[in-house]
Amino acid sequence: MITLDHLTKRYGATTAVDDLTLQIQPGRVTGFLGPNGAGKSTTMRMILGLDRPTSGTALIDGRPYVALRRPLREVGALLDANAVHPGRQLRTHLVAMARSNSIPVARVDEVLERVGLAGVARRRAGNLSLGMSQRLGIAGVLLGDPQVMLFDEPVNGLDPDGVMWIRKLLRSLAAEGRTVLVSSHLMSEMQQTADHLIVMGRGQLLADDSMASFVAGHGSLEEAYFRLTAGSVEYTGRSEARGDRAGTEVF
Ligand SMILES: Nc1ncnc2c1ncn2[C@@H]1O[C@H](COP(=O)(O)OP(=O)(O)OP(=O)(O)O)[C@@H](O)[C@H]1O
């Protein structure tokens, strides 16, 4: 379980995450939604100890990330699929990750198989398609067999087969009792994947609700989402849109 308690992050005058208090429960896929700049990535980065909260706490099964001795065994994360040295072979990259967390090297071949990259294990990371890079990132998430998993836009660049594959993977990981948090801007995909939703807008919590309850009374998740976030969109292509917050950019 992930527990956020009054979690806040400010960058100068920008409040990226504003007093977020919630729990992300195991055993279900929790979709993490919000317009560009809503604070989703910043929240994930604080959960993973990559950003320090201005105030409040983010705990993984009761402990901050920095207190985890072998973090890959407790929490896996896919934040940026391209954050791998381009000259490294896939297998070498995963072996280094495994060694750093006392994970048996045999596990590397298991996860390469599971994500469909066993046949290209010796290829260099710089020579991968975006979809293959996403799969490599997912292999890294699975490597330590953690109970908590975070995925930031995992379907980016995946073809339709890949999209369906990740939908099934996320659902099976949740069915195994894991905590699965996944951000995406693809509403129809999210509607088919997530059981529960957390929606942010301008750093604040807008909704923490089951998919069924969130969508009830609307035609679709997309419709319910647009209705909720209409006042929270920071970046828009419509010239008549107006920002009502200092520092808001409109173009
Ligand atoms: N390192 C930083 N320095 C200054 N401002 C930042 C930094 N990181 C994020 N921000 C600001 O914090 C706010 C939240 O950004 P964040 O990337 O968390 O949003 P997001 O919901 O993940 O957006 P997206 O959907 O576009 O990925 C934005 O206004 C962003 O410009």
PDB file of C-alpha atoms and ligand atoms in Angstrom:
ATOM      1  CA  MET A   1       0.000   0.000   0.000  1.00  0.00           C
ATOM      2  CA  ILE A   2       1.091   3.567  -0.700  1.00  0.00           C
ATOM      3  CA  THR A   3       0.116   6.184   1.852  1.00  0.00           C
ATOM      4  CA  LEU A   4       0.321   9.910   1.153  1.00  0.00           C
ATOM      5  CA  ASP A   5      -0.189  12.227   4.097  1.00  0.00           C
ATOM      6  CA  HIS A   6      -0.508  15.955   3.419  1.00  0.00           C
ATOM      7  CA  LEU A   7       2.073  15.515   0.669  1.00  0.00           C
ATOM      8  CA  THR A   8       3.125  18.866  -0.769  1.00  0.00           C
ATOM      9  CA  LYS A   9       5.785  19.956  -3.260  1.00  0.00           C
ATOM     10  CA  ARG A  10       6.541  23.533  -4.230  1.00  0.00           C
ATOM     11  CA  TYR A  11       8.937  24.709  -6.912  1.00  0.00           C
ATOM     12  CA  GLY A  12       9.317  28.425  -6.245  1.00  0.00           C
ATOM     13  CA  ALA A  13       5.892  29.955  -6.814  1.00  0.00           C
ATOM     14  CA  THR A  14       4.497  26.736  -8.320  1.00  0.00           C
ATOM     15  CA  THR A  15       2.721  24.304  -6.035  1.00  0.00           C
ATOM     16  CA  ALA A  16       3.134  21.109  -8.028  1.00  0.00           C
ATOM     17  CA  VAL A  17       1.480  18.910  -5.377  1.00  0.00           C
ATOM     18  CA  ASP A  18      -0.853  20.494  -2.886  1.00  0.00           C
ATOM     19  CA  ASP A  19      -1.656  18.746   0.396  1.00  0.00           C
ATOM     20  CA  LEU A  20      -2.390  15.299  -1.011  1.00  0.00           C
ATOM     21  CA  THR A  21      -3.749  12.767   1.481  1.00  0.00           C
ATOM     22  CA  LEU A  22      -4.808   9.358   0.194  1.00  0.00           C
ATOM     23  CA  GLN A  23      -4.064   5.641   0.140  1.00  0.00           C
ATOM     24  CA  ILE A  24      -3.390   3.493  -2.908  1.00  0.00           C
ATOM     25  CA  GLN A  25      -4.661   0.046  -2.043  1.00  0.00           C
ATOM     26  CA  PRO A  26      -3.328  -3.366  -3.047  1.00  0.00           C
ATOM     27  CA  GLY A  27      -5.274  -5.839  -5.167  1.00  0.00           C
ATOM     28  CA  ARG A  28      -6.513  -3.396  -7.767  1.00  0.00           C
ATOM     29  CA  VAL A  29      -5.280  -1.229 -10.603  1.00  0.00           C
ATOM     30  CA  THR A  30      -5.461   2.419  -9.600  1.00  0.00           C
ATOM     31  CA  GLY A  31      -5.521   4.814 -12.530  1.00  0.00           C
ATOM     32  CA  PHE A  32      -3.777   8.138 -11.988  1.00  0.00           C
ATOM     33  CA  LEU A  33      -5.330  10.866 -14.115  1.00  0.00           C
ATOM     34  CA  GLY A  34      -5.035  14.588 -14.549  1.00  0.00           C
ATOM     35  CA  PRO A  35      -4.241  17.191 -17.186  1.00  0.00           C
ATOM     36  CA  ASN A  36      -0.638  18.025 -18.125  1.00  0.00           C
ATOM     37  CA  GLY A  37       1.058  19.682 -15.191  1.00  0.00           C
ATOM     38  CA  ALA A  38      -1.469  18.331 -12.647  1.00  0.00           C
ATOM     39  CA  GLY A  39       1.316  16.911 -10.470  1.00  0.00           C
ATOM     40  CA  LYS A  40       1.156  13.189 -11.241  1.00  0.00           C
ATOM     41  CA  SER A  41       4.831  12.712 -12.077  1.00  0.00           C
ATOM     42  CA  THR A  42       5.931  14.842  -9.143  1.00  0.00           C
ATOM     43  CA  THR A  43       3.794  12.697  -6.831  1.00  0.00           C
ATOM     44  CA  MET A  44       5.317   9.507  -8.246  1.00  0.00           C
ATOM     45  CA  ARG A  45       8.809  10.953  -7.928  1.00  0.00           C
ATOM     46  CA  MET A  46       8.195  11.742  -4.252  1.00  0.00           C
ATOM     47  CA  ILE A  47       6.878   8.214  -3.619  1.00  0.00           C
ATOM     48  CA  LEU A  48      10.139   6.953  -5.146  1.00  0.00           C
ATOM     49  CA  GLY A  49      12.382   9.265  -3.153  1.00  0.00           C
ATOM     50  CA  LEU A  50      13.499  11.113  -6.306  1.00  0.00           C
ATOM     51  CA  ASP A  51      12.007  14.402  -5.126  1.00  0.00           C
ATOM     52  CA  ARG A  52      11.926  15.532  -1.537  1.00  0.00           C
ATOM     53  CA  PRO A  53       8.505  16.714  -0.315  1.00  0.00           C
ATOM     54  CA  THR A  54       8.278  20.324   0.817  1.00  0.00           C
ATOM     55  CA  SER A  55       6.039  18.926   3.565  1.00  0.00           C
ATOM     56  CA  GLY A  56       4.052  15.791   4.294  1.00  0.00           C
ATOM     57  CA  THR A  57       5.036  12.176   3.672  1.00  0.00           C
ATOM     58  CA  ALA A  58       4.846   9.426   1.062  1.00  0.00           C
ATOM     59  CA  LEU A  59       5.175   5.904   2.490  1.00  0.00           C
ATOM     60  CA  ILE A  60       5.426   2.478   0.877  1.00  0.00           C
ATOM     61  CA  ASP A  61       4.024  -0.166   3.206  1.00  0.00           C
ATOM     62  CA  GLY A  62       4.663   2.210   6.074  1.00  0.00           C
ATOM     63  CA  ARG A  63       8.207   3.278   5.189  1.00  0.00           C
ATOM     64  CA  PRO A  64       9.700   6.043   3.065  1.00  0.00           C
ATOM     65  CA  TYR A  65      11.487   4.836  -0.080  1.00  0.00           C
ATOM     66  CA  VAL A  66      14.875   5.929   1.239  1.00  0.00           C
ATOM     67  CA  ALA A  67      14.474   3.557   4.204  1.00  0.00           C
ATOM     68  CA  LEU A  68      14.053   0.490   1.956  1.00  0.00           C
ATOM     69  CA  ARG A  69      17.188  -1.689   2.010  1.00  0.00           C
ATOM     70  CA  ARG A  70      16.562  -3.422  -1.297  1.00  0.00           C
ATOM     71  CA  PRO A  71      14.078  -1.094  -2.919  1.00  0.00           C
ATOM     72  CA  LEU A  72      13.628  -3.035  -6.188  1.00  0.00           C
ATOM     73  CA  ARG A  73      12.247  -5.932  -4.143  1.00  0.00           C
ATOM     74  CA  GLU A  74       9.613  -3.708  -2.595  1.00  0.00           C
ATOM     75  CA  VAL A  75       8.674  -1.244  -5.295  1.00  0.00           C
ATOM     76  CA  GLY A  76       9.131  -1.240  -9.059  1.00  0.00           C
ATOM     77  CA  ALA A  77       8.709   1.848 -11.196  1.00  0.00           C
ATOM     78  CA  LEU A  78       8.594   2.762 -14.851  1.00  0.00           C
ATOM     79  CA  LEU A  79       8.972   6.518 -15.095  1.00  0.00           C
ATOM     80  CA  ASP A  80      11.008   7.153 -18.226  1.00  0.00           C
ATOM     81  CA  ALA A  81      11.522   4.263 -20.627  1.00  0.00           C
ATOM     82  CA  ASN A  82      14.519   5.996 -22.200  1.00  0.00           C
ATOM     83  CA  ALA A  83      16.463   6.365 -18.966  1.00  0.00           C
ATOM     84  CA  VAL A  84      18.840   3.529 -19.880  1.00  0.00           C
ATOM     85  CA  HIS A  85      22.415   3.940 -21.125  1.00  0.00           C
ATOM     86  CA  PRO A  86      22.059   3.568 -24.926  1.00  0.00           C
ATOM     87  CA  GLY A  87      25.270   1.533 -25.267  1.00  0.00           C
ATOM     88  CA  ARG A  88      24.205  -1.112 -22.732  1.00  0.00           C
ATOM     89  CA  GLN A  89      22.852  -4.459 -23.760  1.00  0.00           C
ATOM     90  CA  LEU A  90      19.372  -5.157 -22.366  1.00  0.00           C
ATOM     91  CA  ARG A  91      20.493  -8.155 -20.384  1.00  0.00           C
ATOM     92  CA  THR A  92      23.573  -6.361 -18.991  1.00  0.00           C
ATOM     93  CA  HIS A  93      21.370  -3.486 -17.866  1.00  0.00           C
ATOM     94  CA  LEU A  94      18.987  -5.813 -16.022  1.00  0.00           C
ATOM     95  CA  VAL A  95      21.830  -7.880 -14.539  1.00  0.00           C
ATOM     96  CA  ALA A  96      23.339  -4.691 -13.062  1.00  0.00           C
ATOM     97  CA  MET A  97      19.963  -3.773 -11.594  1.00  0.00           C
ATOM     98  CA  ALA A  98      19.553  -7.301 -10.171  1.00  0.00           C
ATOM     99  CA  ARG A  99      23.027  -7.355  -8.597  1.00  0.00           C
ATOM    100  CA  SER A 100      22.499  -3.974  -6.935  1.00  0.00           C
ATOM    101  CA  ASN A 101      19.510  -5.409  -5.063  1.00  0.00           C
ATOM    102  CA  SER A 102      20.706  -8.987  -4.412  1.00  0.00           C
ATOM    103  CA  ILE A 103      18.237 -10.403  -6.935  1.00  0.00           C
ATOM    104  CA  PRO A 104      19.296 -13.759  -8.496  1.00  0.00           C
ATOM    105  CA  VAL A 105      20.575 -13.234 -12.056  1.00  0.00           C
ATOM    106  CA  ALA A 106      18.317 -16.086 -13.250  1.00  0.00           C
ATOM    107  CA  ARG A 107      15.426 -13.722 -12.626  1.00  0.00           C
ATOM    108  CA  VAL A 108      16.695 -11.490 -15.465  1.00  0.00           C
ATOM    109  CA  ASP A 109      16.008 -14.187 -18.053  1.00  0.00           C
ATOM    110  CA  GLU A 110      12.584 -14.835 -16.537  1.00  0.00           C
ATOM    111  CA  VAL A 111      11.520 -11.210 -16.859  1.00  0.00           C
ATOM    112  CA  LEU A 112      13.019 -10.833 -20.363  1.00  0.00           C
ATOM    113  CA  GLU A 113      10.871 -13.807 -21.352  1.00  0.00           C
ATOM    114  CA  ARG A 114       7.788 -12.381 -19.653  1.00  0.00           C
ATOM    115  CA  VAL A 115       8.009  -9.032 -21.484  1.00  0.00           C
ATOM    116  CA  GLY A 116       8.803 -10.648 -24.838  1.00  0.00           C
ATOM    117  CA  LEU A 117      12.413  -9.423 -25.122  1.00  0.00           C
ATOM    118  CA  ALA A 118      14.264 -12.728 -24.637  1.00  0.00           C
ATOM    119  CA  GLY A 119      15.109 -12.849 -28.350  1.00  0.00           C
ATOM    120  CA  VAL A 120      16.805  -9.433 -28.300  1.00  0.00           C
ATOM    121  CA  ALA A 121      18.521  -9.694 -24.909  1.00  0.00           C
ATOM    122  CA  ARG A 122      21.929  -8.804 -26.409  1.00  0.00           C
ATOM    123  CA  ARG A 123      20.707  -5.774 -28.304  1.00  0.00           C
ATOM    124  CA  ARG A 124      21.881  -2.344 -27.136  1.00  0.00           C
ATOM    125  CA  ALA A 125      19.252  -0.201 -25.401  1.00  0.00           C
ATOM    126  CA  GLY A 126      19.911   2.646 -27.844  1.00  0.00           C
ATOM    127  CA  ASN A 127      18.742   0.445 -30.729  1.00  0.00           C
ATOM    128  CA  LEU A 128      15.276  -0.269 -29.343  1.00  0.00           C
ATOM    129  CA  SER A 129      11.960   1.009 -30.628  1.00  0.00           C
ATOM    130  CA  LEU A 130       9.933   3.032 -28.126  1.00  0.00           C
ATOM    131  CA  GLY A 131       7.650   0.045 -27.585  1.00  0.00           C
ATOM    132  CA  MET A 132      10.618  -2.215 -26.857  1.00  0.00           C
ATOM    133  CA  SER A 133      12.043   0.398 -24.473  1.00  0.00           C
ATOM    134  CA  GLN A 134       8.725   0.382 -22.626  1.00  0.00           C
ATOM    135  CA  ARG A 135       8.937  -3.400 -22.342  1.00  0.00           C
ATOM    136  CA  LEU A 136      12.493  -3.129 -21.009  1.00  0.00           C
ATOM    137  CA  GLY A 137      11.268  -0.640 -18.409  1.00  0.00           C
ATOM    138  CA  ILE A 138       8.502  -3.053 -17.450  1.00  0.00           C
ATOM    139  CA  ALA A 139      11.074  -5.852 -17.117  1.00  0.00           C
ATOM    140  CA  GLY A 140      12.859  -3.612 -14.613  1.00  0.00           C
ATOM    141  CA  VAL A 141       9.627  -3.142 -12.657  1.00  0.00           C
ATOM    142  CA  LEU A 142       9.034  -6.912 -12.484  1.00  0.00           C
ATOM    143  CA  LEU A 143      12.660  -7.803 -11.710  1.00  0.00           C
ATOM    144  CA  GLY A 144      12.490  -7.701  -7.915  1.00  0.00           C
ATOM    145  CA  ASP A 145       8.958  -9.188  -7.798  1.00  0.00           C
ATOM    146  CA  PRO A 146       7.817  -6.186  -5.725  1.00  0.00           C
ATOM    147  CA  GLN A 147       4.410  -5.782  -4.101  1.00  0.00           C
ATOM    148  CA  VAL A 148       4.126  -2.138  -5.165  1.00  0.00           C
ATOM    149  CA  MET A 149       4.410  -1.014  -8.786  1.00  0.00           C
ATOM    150  CA  LEU A 150       4.216   2.418 -10.409  1.00  0.00           C
ATOM    151  CA  PHE A 151       3.870   2.985 -14.142  1.00  0.00           C
ATOM    152  CA  ASP A 152       4.002   6.476 -15.669  1.00  0.00           C
ATOM    153  CA  GLU A 153       2.397   6.393 -19.130  1.00  0.00           C
ATOM    154  CA  PRO A 154       3.341   2.754 -19.791  1.00  0.00           C
ATOM    155  CA  VAL A 155       1.422   2.400 -23.063  1.00  0.00           C
ATOM    156  CA  ASN A 156       3.242   5.261 -24.800  1.00  0.00           C
ATOM    157  CA  GLY A 157       4.621   3.980 -28.070  1.00  0.00           C
ATOM    158  CA  LEU A 158       3.081   0.534 -27.805  1.00  0.00           C
ATOM    159  CA  ASP A 159       1.228  -0.889 -30.797  1.00  0.00           C
ATOM    160  CA  PRO A 160      -2.320  -2.283 -30.298  1.00  0.00           C
ATOM    161  CA  ASP A 161      -0.977  -5.731 -29.392  1.00  0.00           C
ATOM    162  CA  GLY A 162       1.359  -4.123 -26.877  1.00  0.00           C
ATOM    163  CA  VAL A 163      -1.457  -2.030 -25.408  1.00  0.00           C
ATOM    164  CA  MET A 164      -3.596  -5.121 -24.875  1.00  0.00           C
ATOM    165  CA  TRP A 165      -0.598  -6.976 -23.455  1.00  0.00           C
ATOM    166  CA  ILE A 166       0.062  -4.327 -20.838  1.00  0.00           C
ATOM    167  CA  ARG A 167      -3.616  -4.109 -19.934  1.00  0.00           C
ATOM    168  CA  LYS A 168      -3.637  -7.838 -19.179  1.00  0.00           C
ATOM    169  CA  LEU A 169      -0.298  -7.613 -17.362  1.00  0.00           C
ATOM    170  CA  LEU A 170      -1.456  -4.795 -15.068  1.00  0.00           C
ATOM    171  CA  ARG A 171      -4.699  -6.598 -14.295  1.00  0.00           C
ATOM    172  CA  SER A 172      -2.898  -9.852 -13.515  1.00  0.00           C
ATOM    173  CA  LEU A 173      -0.394  -8.063 -11.250  1.00  0.00           C
ATOM    174  CA  ALA A 174      -3.273  -6.498  -9.313  1.00  0.00           C
ATOM    175  CA  ALA A 175      -5.085  -9.854  -9.156  1.00  0.00           C
ATOM    176  CA  GLU A 176      -1.952 -11.243  -7.478  1.00  0.00           C
ATOM    177  CA  GLY A 177      -2.604  -8.757  -4.682  1.00  0.00           C
ATOM    178  CA  ARG A 178      -0.090  -6.085  -5.662  1.00  0.00           C
ATOM    179  CA  THR A 179      -0.503  -2.330  -5.453  1.00  0.00           C
ATOM    180  CA  VAL A 180      -0.549  -1.059  -9.052  1.00  0.00           C
ATOM    181  CA  LEU A 181      -0.583   2.671  -9.819  1.00  0.00           C
ATOM    182  CA  VAL A 182      -0.674   3.664 -13.476  1.00  0.00           C
ATOM    183  CA  SER A 183      -0.864   7.103 -15.046  1.00  0.00           C
ATOM    184  CA  SER A 184      -2.212   7.638 -18.530  1.00  0.00           C
ATOM    185  CA  HIS A 185      -3.905  10.220 -20.698  1.00  0.00           C
ATOM    186  CA  LEU A 186      -5.661   7.516 -22.714  1.00  0.00           C
ATOM    187  CA  MET A 187      -9.165   7.460 -21.271  1.00  0.00           C
ATOM    188  CA  SER A 188     -10.609   4.529 -23.189  1.00  0.00           C
ATOM    189  CA  GLU A 189      -7.613   2.403 -22.286  1.00  0.00           C
ATOM    190  CA  MET A 190      -7.804   3.459 -18.650  1.00  0.00           C
ATOM    191  CA  GLN A 191     -11.498   2.629 -18.544  1.00  0.00           C
ATOM    192  CA  GLN A 192     -10.660  -0.948 -19.544  1.00  0.00           C
ATOM    193  CA  THR A 193      -7.717  -1.297 -17.150  1.00  0.00           C
ATOM    194  CA  ALA A 194      -8.339   0.480 -13.862  1.00  0.00           C
ATOM    195  CA  ASP A 195     -10.642  -0.512 -10.987  1.00  0.00           C
ATOM    196  CA  HIS A 196     -10.078   2.680  -9.059  1.00  0.00           C
ATOM    197  CA  LEU A 197      -9.169   6.250  -9.989  1.00  0.00           C
ATOM    198  CA  ILE A 198      -7.242   9.103  -8.495  1.00  0.00           C
ATOM    199  CA  VAL A 199      -7.668  12.350 -10.385  1.00  0.00           C
ATOM    200  CA  MET A 200      -5.503  15.403  -9.800  1.00  0.00           C
ATOM    201  CA  GLY A 201      -5.824  18.934 -11.107  1.00  0.00           C
ATOM    202  CA  ARG A 202      -3.364  21.747 -10.438  1.00  0.00           C
ATOM    203  CA  GLY A 203      -1.683  19.791  -7.704  1.00  0.00           C
ATOM    204  CA  GLN A 204      -4.874  19.007  -5.836  1.00  0.00           C
ATOM    205  CA  LEU A 205      -6.912  15.852  -5.384  1.00  0.00           C
ATOM    206  CA  LEU A 206     -10.086  16.082  -7.486  1.00  0.00           C
ATOM    207  CA  ALA A 207     -11.337  12.502  -7.098  1.00  0.00           C
ATOM    208  CA  ASP A 208     -10.476   9.246  -5.306  1.00  0.00           C
ATOM    209  CA  ASP A 209     -13.204   6.876  -6.370  1.00  0.00           C
ATOM    210  CA  SER A 210     -13.986   3.496  -7.883  1.00  0.00           C
ATOM    211  CA  MET A 211     -14.197   3.423 -11.680  1.00  0.00           C
ATOM    212  CA  ALA A 212     -17.847   2.355 -11.496  1.00  0.00           C
ATOM    213  CA  SER A 213     -18.842   5.190  -9.199  1.00  0.00           C
ATOM    214  CA  PHE A 214     -16.755   7.796 -11.082  1.00  0.00           C
ATOM    215  CA  VAL A 215     -18.283   6.937 -14.449  1.00  0.00           C
ATOM    216  CA  ALA A 216     -21.857   6.454 -13.138  1.00  0.00           C
ATOM    217  CA  GLY A 217     -24.227   8.924 -14.734  1.00  0.00           C
ATOM    218  CA  HIS A 218     -21.804   9.695 -17.594  1.00  0.00           C
ATOM    219  CA  GLY A 219     -21.473   8.027 -20.970  1.00  0.00           C
ATOM    220  CA  SER A 220     -17.826   7.181 -20.486  1.00  0.00           C
ATOM    221  CA  LEU A 221     -14.747   7.792 -18.366  1.00  0.00           C
ATOM    222  CA  GLU A 222     -13.700  10.456 -20.855  1.00  0.00           C
ATOM    223  CA  GLU A 223     -16.941  12.368 -20.375  1.00  0.00           C
ATOM    224  CA  ALA A 224     -16.765  12.118 -16.565  1.00  0.00           C
ATOM    225  CA  TYR A 225     -13.112  13.178 -16.638  1.00  0.00           C
ATOM    226  CA  PHE A 226     -13.702  16.235 -18.832  1.00  0.00           C
ATOM    227  CA  ARG A 227     -16.525  17.373 -16.618  1.00  0.00           C
ATOM    228  CA  LEU A 228     -14.390  17.094 -13.478  1.00  0.00           C
ATOM    229  CA  THR A 229     -11.194  18.623 -14.833  1.00  0.00           C
ATOM    230  CA  ALA A 230     -12.649  21.392 -17.005  1.00  0.00           C
ATOM    231  CA  GLY A 231     -11.399  24.080 -14.627  1.00  0.00           C
ATOM    232  CA  SER A 232      -7.979  22.501 -14.088  1.00  0.00           C
ATOM    233  CA  VAL A 233      -6.468  22.430 -17.559  1.00  0.00           C
ATOM    234  CA  GLU A 234      -3.323  24.510 -17.557  1.00  0.00           C
ATOM    235  CA  TYR A 235      -2.129  24.033 -21.109  1.00  0.00           C
ATOM    236  CA  THR A 236      -4.671  24.368 -23.867  1.00  0.00           C
ATOM    237  CA  GLY A 237      -4.704  24.866 -27.595  1.00  0.00           C
ATOM    238  CA  ARG A 238      -7.782  27.082 -27.377  1.00  0.00           C
ATOM    239  CA  SER A 239      -6.892  30.773 -27.472  1.00  0.00           C
ATOM    240  CA  GLU A 240     -10.069  31.749 -25.586  1.00  0.00           C
ATOM    241  CA  ALA A 241      -9.061  29.610 -22.627  1.00  0.00           C
ATOM    242  CA  ARG A 242      -7.927  31.644 -19.699  1.00  0.00           C
ATOM    243  CA  GLY A 243      -5.623  30.903 -16.833  1.00  0.00           C
ATOM    244  CA  ASP A 244      -6.745  32.063 -13.424  1.00  0.00           C
ATOM    245  CA  ARG A 245      -3.592  31.274 -11.530  1.00  0.00           C
ATOM    246  CA  ALA A 246      -0.301  33.059 -11.347  1.00  0.00           C
ATOM    247  CA  GLY A 247       2.226  31.445 -13.629  1.00  0.00           C
ATOM    248  CA  THR A 248      -0.388  29.729 -15.793  1.00  0.00           C
ATOM    249  CA  GLU A 249       0.689  29.509 -19.408  1.00  0.00           C
ATOM    250  CA  VAL A 250      -1.921  29.512 -22.127  1.00  0.00           C
ATOM    251  CA  PHE A 251      -1.065  28.867 -25.749  1.00  0.00           C
TER     252      PHE A 251
HETATM  253  N1  LIG B   1      11.832  20.284 -11.458  1.00  0.00           N
HETATM  254  C1  LIG B   1      10.841  21.165 -11.572  1.00  0.00           C
HETATM  255  N2  LIG B   1      11.074  22.485 -11.432  1.00  0.00           N
HETATM  256  C2  LIG B   1      10.077  23.388 -11.525  1.00  0.00           C
HETATM  257  N3  LIG B   1       8.784  23.067 -11.756  1.00  0.00           N
HETATM  258  C3  LIG B   1       8.489  21.768 -11.902  1.00  0.00           C
HETATM  259  C4  LIG B   1       9.491  20.747 -11.813  1.00  0.00           C
HETATM  260  N4  LIG B   1       8.890  19.539 -11.997  1.00  0.00           N
HETATM  261  C5  LIG B   1       7.579  19.794 -12.187  1.00  0.00           C
HETATM  262  N5  LIG B   1       7.336  21.123 -12.123  1.00  0.00           N
HETATM  263  C6  LIG B   1       6.022  21.774 -12.265  1.00  0.00           C
HETATM  264  O1  LIG B   1       5.148  21.104 -11.395  1.00  0.00           O
HETATM  265  C7  LIG B   1       3.846  20.988 -11.986  1.00  0.00           C
HETATM  266  C8  LIG B   1       3.451  19.535 -12.003  1.00  0.00           C
HETATM  267  O2  LIG B   1       4.234  18.839 -12.978  1.00  0.00           O
HETATM  268  P1  LIG B   1       4.153  17.261 -13.182  1.00  0.00           P
HETATM  269  O3  LIG B   1       5.187  16.910 -14.205  1.00  0.00           O
HETATM  270  O4  LIG B   1       4.203  16.587 -11.873  1.00  0.00           O
HETATM  271  O5  LIG B   1       2.700  17.089 -13.816  1.00  0.00           O
HETATM  272  P2  LIG B   1       2.056  15.837 -14.535  1.00  0.00           P
HETATM  273  O6  LIG B   1       0.668  15.705 -14.003  1.00  0.00           O
HETATM  274  O7  LIG B   1       2.939  14.660 -14.403  1.00  0.00           O
HETATM  275  O8  LIG B   1       2.008  16.315 -16.060  1.00  0.00           O
HETATM  276  P3  LIG B   1       2.108  15.466 -17.427  1.00  0.00           P
HETATM  277  O9  LIG B   1       0.774  14.825 -17.604  1.00  0.00           O
HETATM  278  O10 LIG B   1       2.354  16.549 -18.454  1.00  0.00           O
HETATM  279  O11 LIG B   1       3.244  14.511 -17.307  1.00  0.00           O
HETATM  280  C9  LIG B   1       3.941  21.648 -13.350  1.00  0.00           C
HETATM  281  O12 LIG B   1       3.481  22.984 -13.227  1.00  0.00           O
HETATM  282  C10 LIG B   1       5.422  21.601 -13.649  1.00  0.00           C
HETATM  283  O13 LIG B   1       5.787  22.655 -14.523  1.00  0.00           O
END
